[in-house]
CSV table of C-alpha atoms and ligand atoms in Angstrom, one decimal:
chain,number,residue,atom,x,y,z
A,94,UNK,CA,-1.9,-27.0,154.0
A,95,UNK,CA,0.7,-25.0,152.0
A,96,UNK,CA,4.1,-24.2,154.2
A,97,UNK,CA,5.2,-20.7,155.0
A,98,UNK,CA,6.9,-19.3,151.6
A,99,UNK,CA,10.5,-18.7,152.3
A,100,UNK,CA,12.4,-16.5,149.9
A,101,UNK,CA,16.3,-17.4,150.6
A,102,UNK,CA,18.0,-14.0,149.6
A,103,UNK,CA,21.1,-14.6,147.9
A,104,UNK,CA,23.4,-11.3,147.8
A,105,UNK,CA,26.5,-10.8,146.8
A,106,UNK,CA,27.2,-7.1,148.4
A,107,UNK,CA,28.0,-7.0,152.2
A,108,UNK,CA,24.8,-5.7,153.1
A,109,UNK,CA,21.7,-7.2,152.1
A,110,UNK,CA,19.9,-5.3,149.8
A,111,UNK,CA,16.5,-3.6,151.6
A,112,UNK,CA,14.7,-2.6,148.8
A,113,UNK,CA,14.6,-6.8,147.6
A,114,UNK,CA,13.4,-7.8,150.8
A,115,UNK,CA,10.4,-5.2,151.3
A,116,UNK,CA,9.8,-6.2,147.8
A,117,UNK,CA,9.6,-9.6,148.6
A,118,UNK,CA,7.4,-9.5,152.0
A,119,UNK,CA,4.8,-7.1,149.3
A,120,UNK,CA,5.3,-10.1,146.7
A,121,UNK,CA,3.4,-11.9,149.8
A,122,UNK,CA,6.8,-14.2,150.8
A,123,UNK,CA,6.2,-14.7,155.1
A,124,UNK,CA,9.4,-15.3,155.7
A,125,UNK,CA,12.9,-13.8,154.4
A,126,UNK,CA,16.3,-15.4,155.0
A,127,UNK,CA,18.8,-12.6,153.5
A,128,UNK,CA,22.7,-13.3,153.2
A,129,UNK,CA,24.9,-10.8,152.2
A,130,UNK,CA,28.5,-11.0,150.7
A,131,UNK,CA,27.7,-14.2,149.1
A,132,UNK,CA,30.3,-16.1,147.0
A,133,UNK,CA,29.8,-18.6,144.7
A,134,UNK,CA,32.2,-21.3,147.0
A,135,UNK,CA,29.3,-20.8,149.9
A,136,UNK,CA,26.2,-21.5,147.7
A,137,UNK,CA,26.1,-24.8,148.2
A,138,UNK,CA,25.7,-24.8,151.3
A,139,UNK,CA,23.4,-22.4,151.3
A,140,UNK,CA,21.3,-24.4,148.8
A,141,UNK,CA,21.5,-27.4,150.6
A,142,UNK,CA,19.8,-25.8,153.5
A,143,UNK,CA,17.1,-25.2,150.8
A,144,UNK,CA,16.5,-28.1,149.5
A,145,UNK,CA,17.0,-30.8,152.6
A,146,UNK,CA,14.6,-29.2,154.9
A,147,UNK,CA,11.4,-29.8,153.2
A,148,UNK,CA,10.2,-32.7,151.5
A,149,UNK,CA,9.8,-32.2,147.4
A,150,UNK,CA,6.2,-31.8,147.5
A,151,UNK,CA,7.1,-28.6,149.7
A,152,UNK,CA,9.4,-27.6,148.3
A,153,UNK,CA,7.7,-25.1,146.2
A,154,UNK,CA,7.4,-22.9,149.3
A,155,UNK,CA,11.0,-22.4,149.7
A,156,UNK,CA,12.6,-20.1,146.7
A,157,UNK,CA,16.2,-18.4,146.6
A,158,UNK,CA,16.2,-14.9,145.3
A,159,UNK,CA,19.7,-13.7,143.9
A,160,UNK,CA,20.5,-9.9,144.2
A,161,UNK,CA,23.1,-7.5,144.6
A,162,UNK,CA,24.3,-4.5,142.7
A,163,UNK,CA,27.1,-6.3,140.6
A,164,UNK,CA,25.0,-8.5,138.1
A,165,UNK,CA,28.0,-10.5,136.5
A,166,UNK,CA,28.7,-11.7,140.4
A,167,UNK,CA,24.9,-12.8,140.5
A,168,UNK,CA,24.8,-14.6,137.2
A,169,UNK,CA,27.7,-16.7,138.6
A,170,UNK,CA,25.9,-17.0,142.3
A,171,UNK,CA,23.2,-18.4,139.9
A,172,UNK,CA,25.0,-20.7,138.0
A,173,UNK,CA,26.4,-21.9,141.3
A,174,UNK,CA,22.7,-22.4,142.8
A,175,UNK,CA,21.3,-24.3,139.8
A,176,UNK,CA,24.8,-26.8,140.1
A,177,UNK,CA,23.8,-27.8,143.7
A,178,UNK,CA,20.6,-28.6,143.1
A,179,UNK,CA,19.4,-32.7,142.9
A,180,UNK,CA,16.3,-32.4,139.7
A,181,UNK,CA,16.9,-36.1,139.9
A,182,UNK,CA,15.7,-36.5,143.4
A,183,UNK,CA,12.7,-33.7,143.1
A,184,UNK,CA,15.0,-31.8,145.8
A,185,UNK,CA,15.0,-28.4,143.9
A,186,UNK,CA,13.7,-24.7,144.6
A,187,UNK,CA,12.5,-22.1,142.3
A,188,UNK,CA,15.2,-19.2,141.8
A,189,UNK,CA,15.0,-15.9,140.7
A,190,UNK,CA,18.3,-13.8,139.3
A,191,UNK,CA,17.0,-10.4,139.6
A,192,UNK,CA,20.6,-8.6,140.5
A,193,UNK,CA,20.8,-4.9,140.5
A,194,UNK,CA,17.1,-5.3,138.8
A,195,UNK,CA,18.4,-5.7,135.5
A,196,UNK,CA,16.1,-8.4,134.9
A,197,UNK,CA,12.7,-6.5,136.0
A,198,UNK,CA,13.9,-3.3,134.6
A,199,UNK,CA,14.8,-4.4,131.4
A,200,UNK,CA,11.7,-6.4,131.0
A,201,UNK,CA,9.7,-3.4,132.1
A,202,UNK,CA,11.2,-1.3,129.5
A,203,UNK,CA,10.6,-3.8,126.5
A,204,UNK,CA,6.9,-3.9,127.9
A,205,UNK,CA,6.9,0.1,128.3
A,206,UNK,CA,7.7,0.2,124.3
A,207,UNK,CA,5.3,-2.6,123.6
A,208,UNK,CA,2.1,-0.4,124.9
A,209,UNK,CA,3.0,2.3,121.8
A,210,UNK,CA,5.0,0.1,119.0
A,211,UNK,CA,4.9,-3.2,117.2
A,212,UNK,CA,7.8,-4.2,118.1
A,213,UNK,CA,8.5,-6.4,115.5
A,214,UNK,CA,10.7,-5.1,113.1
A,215,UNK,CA,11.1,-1.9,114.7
A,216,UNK,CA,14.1,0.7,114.3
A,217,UNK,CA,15.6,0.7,117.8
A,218,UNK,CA,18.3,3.0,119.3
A,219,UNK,CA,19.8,1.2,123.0
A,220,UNK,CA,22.4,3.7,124.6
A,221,UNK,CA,24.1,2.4,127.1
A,222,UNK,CA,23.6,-0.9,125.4
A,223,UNK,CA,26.6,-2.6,127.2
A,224,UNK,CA,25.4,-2.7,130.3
A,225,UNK,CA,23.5,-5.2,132.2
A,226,UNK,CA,20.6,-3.5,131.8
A,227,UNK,CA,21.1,-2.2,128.6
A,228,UNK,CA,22.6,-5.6,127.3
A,229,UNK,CA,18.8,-7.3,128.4
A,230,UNK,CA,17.4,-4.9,127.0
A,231,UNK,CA,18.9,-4.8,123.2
A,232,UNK,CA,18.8,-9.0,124.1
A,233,UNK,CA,14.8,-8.9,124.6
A,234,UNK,CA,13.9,-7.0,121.9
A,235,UNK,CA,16.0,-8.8,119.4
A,236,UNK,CA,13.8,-11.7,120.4
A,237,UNK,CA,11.0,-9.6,119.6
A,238,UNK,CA,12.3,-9.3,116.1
A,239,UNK,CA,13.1,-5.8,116.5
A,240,UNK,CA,15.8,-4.0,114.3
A,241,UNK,CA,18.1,-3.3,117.2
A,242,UNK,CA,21.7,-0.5,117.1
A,243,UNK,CA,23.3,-0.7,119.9
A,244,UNK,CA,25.1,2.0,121.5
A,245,UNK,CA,28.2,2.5,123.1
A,246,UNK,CA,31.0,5.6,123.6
A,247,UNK,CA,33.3,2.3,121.9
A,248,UNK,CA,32.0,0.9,119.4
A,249,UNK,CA,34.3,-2.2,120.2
A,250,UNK,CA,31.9,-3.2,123.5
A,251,UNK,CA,29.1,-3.0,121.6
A,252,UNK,CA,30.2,-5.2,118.7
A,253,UNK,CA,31.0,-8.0,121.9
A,254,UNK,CA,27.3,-7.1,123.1
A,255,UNK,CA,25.7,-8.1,119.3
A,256,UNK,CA,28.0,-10.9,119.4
A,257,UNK,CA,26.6,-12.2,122.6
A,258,UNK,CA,23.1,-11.6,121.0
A,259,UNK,CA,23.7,-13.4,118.3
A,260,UNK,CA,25.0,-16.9,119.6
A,261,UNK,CA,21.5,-17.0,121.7
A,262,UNK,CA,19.5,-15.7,119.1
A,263,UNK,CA,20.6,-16.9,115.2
A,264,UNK,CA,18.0,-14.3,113.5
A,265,UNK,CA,18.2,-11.4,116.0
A,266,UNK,CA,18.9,-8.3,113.8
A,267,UNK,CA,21.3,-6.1,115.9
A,268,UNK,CA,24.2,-3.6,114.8
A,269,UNK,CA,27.0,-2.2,116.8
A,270,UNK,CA,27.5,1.2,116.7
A,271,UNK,CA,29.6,4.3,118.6
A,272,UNK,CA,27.9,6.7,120.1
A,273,UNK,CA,30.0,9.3,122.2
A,274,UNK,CA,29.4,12.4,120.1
A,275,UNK,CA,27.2,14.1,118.3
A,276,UNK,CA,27.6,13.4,114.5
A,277,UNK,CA,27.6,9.8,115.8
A,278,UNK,CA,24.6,10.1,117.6
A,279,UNK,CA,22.6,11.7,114.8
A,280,UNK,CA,23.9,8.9,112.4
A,281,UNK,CA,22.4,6.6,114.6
A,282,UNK,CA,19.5,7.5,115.6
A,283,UNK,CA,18.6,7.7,111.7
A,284,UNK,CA,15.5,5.9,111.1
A,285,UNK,CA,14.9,4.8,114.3
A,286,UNK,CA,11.5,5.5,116.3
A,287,UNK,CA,12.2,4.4,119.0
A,288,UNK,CA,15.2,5.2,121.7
A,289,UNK,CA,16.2,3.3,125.3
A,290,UNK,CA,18.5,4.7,127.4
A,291,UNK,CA,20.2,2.8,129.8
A,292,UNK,CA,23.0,4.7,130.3
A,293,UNK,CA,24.9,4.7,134.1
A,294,UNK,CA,23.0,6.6,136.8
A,295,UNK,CA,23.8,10.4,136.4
A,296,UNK,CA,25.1,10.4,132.5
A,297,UNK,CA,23.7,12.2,129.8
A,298,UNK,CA,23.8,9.9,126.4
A,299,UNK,CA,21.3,11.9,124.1
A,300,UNK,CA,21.5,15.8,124.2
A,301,UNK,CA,18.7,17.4,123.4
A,302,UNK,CA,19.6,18.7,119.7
A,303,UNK,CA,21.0,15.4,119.0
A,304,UNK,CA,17.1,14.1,119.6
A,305,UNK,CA,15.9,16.8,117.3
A,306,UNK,CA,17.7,15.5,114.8
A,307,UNK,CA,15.8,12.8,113.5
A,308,UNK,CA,12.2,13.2,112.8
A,309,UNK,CA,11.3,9.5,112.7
A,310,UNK,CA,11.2,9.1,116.6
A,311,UNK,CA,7.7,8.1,118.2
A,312,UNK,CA,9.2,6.9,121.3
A,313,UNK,CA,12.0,7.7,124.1
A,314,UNK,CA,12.7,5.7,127.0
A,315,UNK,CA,15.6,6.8,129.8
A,316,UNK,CA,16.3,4.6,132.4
A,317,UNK,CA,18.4,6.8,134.7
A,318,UNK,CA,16.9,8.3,137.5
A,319,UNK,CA,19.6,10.1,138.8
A,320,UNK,CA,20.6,13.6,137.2
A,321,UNK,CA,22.0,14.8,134.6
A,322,UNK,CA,19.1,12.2,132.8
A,323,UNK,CA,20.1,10.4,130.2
A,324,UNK,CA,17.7,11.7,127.4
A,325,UNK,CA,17.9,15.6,127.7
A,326,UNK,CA,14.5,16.6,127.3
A,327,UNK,CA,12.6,13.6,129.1
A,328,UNK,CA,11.9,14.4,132.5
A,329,UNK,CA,12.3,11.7,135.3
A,330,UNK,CA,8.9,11.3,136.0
A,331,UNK,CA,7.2,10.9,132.2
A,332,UNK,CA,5.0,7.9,131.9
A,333,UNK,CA,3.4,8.3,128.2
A,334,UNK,CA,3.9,11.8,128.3
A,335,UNK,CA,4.1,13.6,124.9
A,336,UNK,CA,6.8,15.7,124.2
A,337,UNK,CA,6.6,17.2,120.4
A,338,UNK,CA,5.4,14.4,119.0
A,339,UNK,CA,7.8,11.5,120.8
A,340,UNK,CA,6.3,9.4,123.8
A,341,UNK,CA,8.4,9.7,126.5
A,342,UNK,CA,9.0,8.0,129.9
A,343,UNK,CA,11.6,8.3,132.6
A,344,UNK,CA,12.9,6.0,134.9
A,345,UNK,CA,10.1,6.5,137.8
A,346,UNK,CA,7.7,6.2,134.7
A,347,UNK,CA,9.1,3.1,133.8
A,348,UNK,CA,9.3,2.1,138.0
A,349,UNK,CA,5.8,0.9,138.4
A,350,UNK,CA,5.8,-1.2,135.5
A,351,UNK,CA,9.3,-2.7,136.9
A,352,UNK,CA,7.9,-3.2,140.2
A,353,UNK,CA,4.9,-5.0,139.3
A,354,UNK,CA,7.2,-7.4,137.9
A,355,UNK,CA,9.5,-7.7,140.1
A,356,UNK,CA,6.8,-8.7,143.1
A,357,UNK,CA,5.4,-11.1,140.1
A,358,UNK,CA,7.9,-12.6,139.6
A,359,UNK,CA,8.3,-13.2,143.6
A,360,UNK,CA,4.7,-14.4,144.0
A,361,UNK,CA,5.3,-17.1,140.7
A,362,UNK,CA,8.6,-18.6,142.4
A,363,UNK,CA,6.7,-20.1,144.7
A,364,UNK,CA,4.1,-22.0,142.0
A,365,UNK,CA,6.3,-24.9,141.5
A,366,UNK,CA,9.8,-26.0,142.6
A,367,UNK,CA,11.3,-26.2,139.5
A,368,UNK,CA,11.9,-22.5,137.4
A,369,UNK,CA,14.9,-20.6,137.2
A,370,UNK,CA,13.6,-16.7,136.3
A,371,UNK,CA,16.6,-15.0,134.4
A,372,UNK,CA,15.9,-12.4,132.0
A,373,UNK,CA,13.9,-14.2,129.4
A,374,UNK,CA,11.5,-15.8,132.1
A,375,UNK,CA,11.4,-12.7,133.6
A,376,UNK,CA,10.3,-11.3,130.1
A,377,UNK,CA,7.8,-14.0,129.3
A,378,UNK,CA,5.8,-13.5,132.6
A,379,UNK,CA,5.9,-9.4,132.1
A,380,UNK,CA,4.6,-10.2,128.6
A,381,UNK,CA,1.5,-12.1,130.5
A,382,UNK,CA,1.0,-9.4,133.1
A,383,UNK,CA,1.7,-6.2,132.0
B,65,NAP,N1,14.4,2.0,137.8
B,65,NAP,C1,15.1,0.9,138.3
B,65,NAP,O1,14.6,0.2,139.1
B,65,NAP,C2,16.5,0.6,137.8
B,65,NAP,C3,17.1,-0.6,138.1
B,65,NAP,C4,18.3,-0.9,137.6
B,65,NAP,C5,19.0,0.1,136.9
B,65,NAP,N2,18.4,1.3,136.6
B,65,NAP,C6,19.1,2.3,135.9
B,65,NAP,O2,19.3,1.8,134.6
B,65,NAP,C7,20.5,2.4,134.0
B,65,NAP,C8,21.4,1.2,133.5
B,65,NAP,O3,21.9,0.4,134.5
B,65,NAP,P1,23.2,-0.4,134.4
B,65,NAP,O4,23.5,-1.0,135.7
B,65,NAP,O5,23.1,-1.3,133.2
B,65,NAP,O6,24.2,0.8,134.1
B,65,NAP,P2,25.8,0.9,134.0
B,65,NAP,O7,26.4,-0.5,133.9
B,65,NAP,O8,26.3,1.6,135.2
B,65,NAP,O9,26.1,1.7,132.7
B,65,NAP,C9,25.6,1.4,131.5
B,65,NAP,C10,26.5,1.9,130.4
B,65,NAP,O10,26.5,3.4,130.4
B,65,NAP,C11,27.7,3.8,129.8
B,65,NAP,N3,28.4,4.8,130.6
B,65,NAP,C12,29.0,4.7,131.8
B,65,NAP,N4,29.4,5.9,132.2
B,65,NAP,C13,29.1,6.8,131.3
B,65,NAP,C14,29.3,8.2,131.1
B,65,NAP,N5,29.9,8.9,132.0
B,65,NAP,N6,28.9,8.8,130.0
B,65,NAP,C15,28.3,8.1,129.0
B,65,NAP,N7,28.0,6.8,129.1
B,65,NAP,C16,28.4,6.1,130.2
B,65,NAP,C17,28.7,2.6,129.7
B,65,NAP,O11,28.7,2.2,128.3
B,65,NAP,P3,30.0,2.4,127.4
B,65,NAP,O12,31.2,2.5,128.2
B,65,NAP,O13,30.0,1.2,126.5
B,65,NAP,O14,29.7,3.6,126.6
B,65,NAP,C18,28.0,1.5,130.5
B,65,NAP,O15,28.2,0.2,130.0
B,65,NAP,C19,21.2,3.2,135.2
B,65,NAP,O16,20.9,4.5,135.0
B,65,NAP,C20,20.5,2.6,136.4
B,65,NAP,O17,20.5,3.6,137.4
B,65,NAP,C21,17.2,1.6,137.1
């Protein structure tokens, strides 16, 4: 008989975050361990605890999620967790890097734009490109094969962001440009039909007129939920709603897609012992479920 599924929730803010664990007891995980205010120097004890307790052909019901709003501190608590871990001994546990949800909410997005474009070789338009969320999501659609401009208020971020693109992907097709005011905007949405947003919570990246602008747009995705929106025009809760012409979703539109999976991704940990879900995992699997 299969043990209990322990998720081991790994989180670098103070406070445990709630929303991962009810996620994780829907994902169908029995038992939650949450730590908060991780660091990377108390990982591997933490991991030990994982992987010691159970012997390797058990080990696939004990998984370590890794959370927490700042997603640069997870990515390091993740490269911390995969260190401590003994592959050569079988004593290993799946993890998950889902901090801050960039990985499900980018991976929800790209799937969100799948359901109404070929994505290969498609005009794209990321605002808000340089962050975490943003960065997956210009990252995942370059892999896609998509035509991809990425958008910052400095041009200078997003030129690191394709550079970072471009030594995981050789081929990917992705430009760096400004996008802080309006000319700039309208130069750079040229072309494009489709537009993410993943601007920070409560900015506004695309005014409405600037949208107007190009007449090539078939699709418009905003990922904030908090208001101002970050496509003027798009209304939080649009899921494949037309508006003159474009489809448009907001961020609860996009929220259902994200949390199927997120609680996916959860329920796959615990298959086998051995994964470690960062973004393109996380990718791959919404690709075979949503
Ligand atoms: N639905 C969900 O479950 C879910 C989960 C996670 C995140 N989100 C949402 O997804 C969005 C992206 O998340 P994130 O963590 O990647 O965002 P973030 O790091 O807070 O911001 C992304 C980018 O927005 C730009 N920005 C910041 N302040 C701005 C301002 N005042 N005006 C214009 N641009 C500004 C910055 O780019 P530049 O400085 O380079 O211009 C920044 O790199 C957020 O709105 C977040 O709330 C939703």
């Amino acid at each position: 008989m299969d043990k209990k599924k322990i998720l081991i929730q790994l989180d670098s803010d103070p406070q445990p975050s709630v929303f991962d664990r009810v996620v994780a007891i829907d994902a169908g995980t029995d038992e939650v361990f949450s730590y908060g205010g991780v660091r990377p120097e108390r990982v591997r004890d933490l991991v030990h605890g994982a992987i010691f307790t159970r012997g390797p052909k058990d080990l696939k019901s004990t998984a370590i999620f890794i959370g927490g709003s700042d997603v640069t501190a997870g990515e390091k608590l993740l490269e911390e967790a995969r260190r401590h871990m003994l592959p050569q001994f079988g004593l290993r546990v799946s993890v998950l890097l889902d901090a801050n949800g960039a990985n499900t909410t980018a991976a929800a997005a790209v799937r969100v734009a799948s359901r109404h474009l070929e994505l290969k070789g498609v005009p794209v338009l990321v605002l808000g490109g340089t962050g975490p969320v943003g960065q997956r999501v210009a990252r995942l659609l370059a892999r896609e094969g998509a035509d991809v401009r990425v958008g910052s208020r400095q041009r200078a971020r997003a030129e690191k962001v394709c550079e970072s693109i471009r030594a995981k992907i050789a081929d990917a097709h992705v430009e760096p440009v400004a996008s802080g005011t309006s000319a700039e905007l309208q130069a750079d949405l040229k072309g494009r039909t489709l537009v993410i947003a993943a601007g920070a919570a409560s900015a506004l990246l695309l005014p409405r007129a600037d949208r107007a602008s190009c007449t090539t747009l078939k699709s418009a995705i905003d990922l904030n939920a908090v208001p101002p929106l970050g496509i003027e025009g798009v209304e939080v809760t649009d899921k494949a709603k037309e508006r003159d012409g474009v489809i448009c979703y907001g961020a609860i539109g996009v929220g259902d897609t994200k949390m199927k999976i997120h609680k996916a991704a959860i329920a796959k940990l615990f298959e086998s012992n051995d994964q470690i879900m960062d973004a393109e995992e996380v990718y791959a699997l919404a690709t075979s479920i949503a």
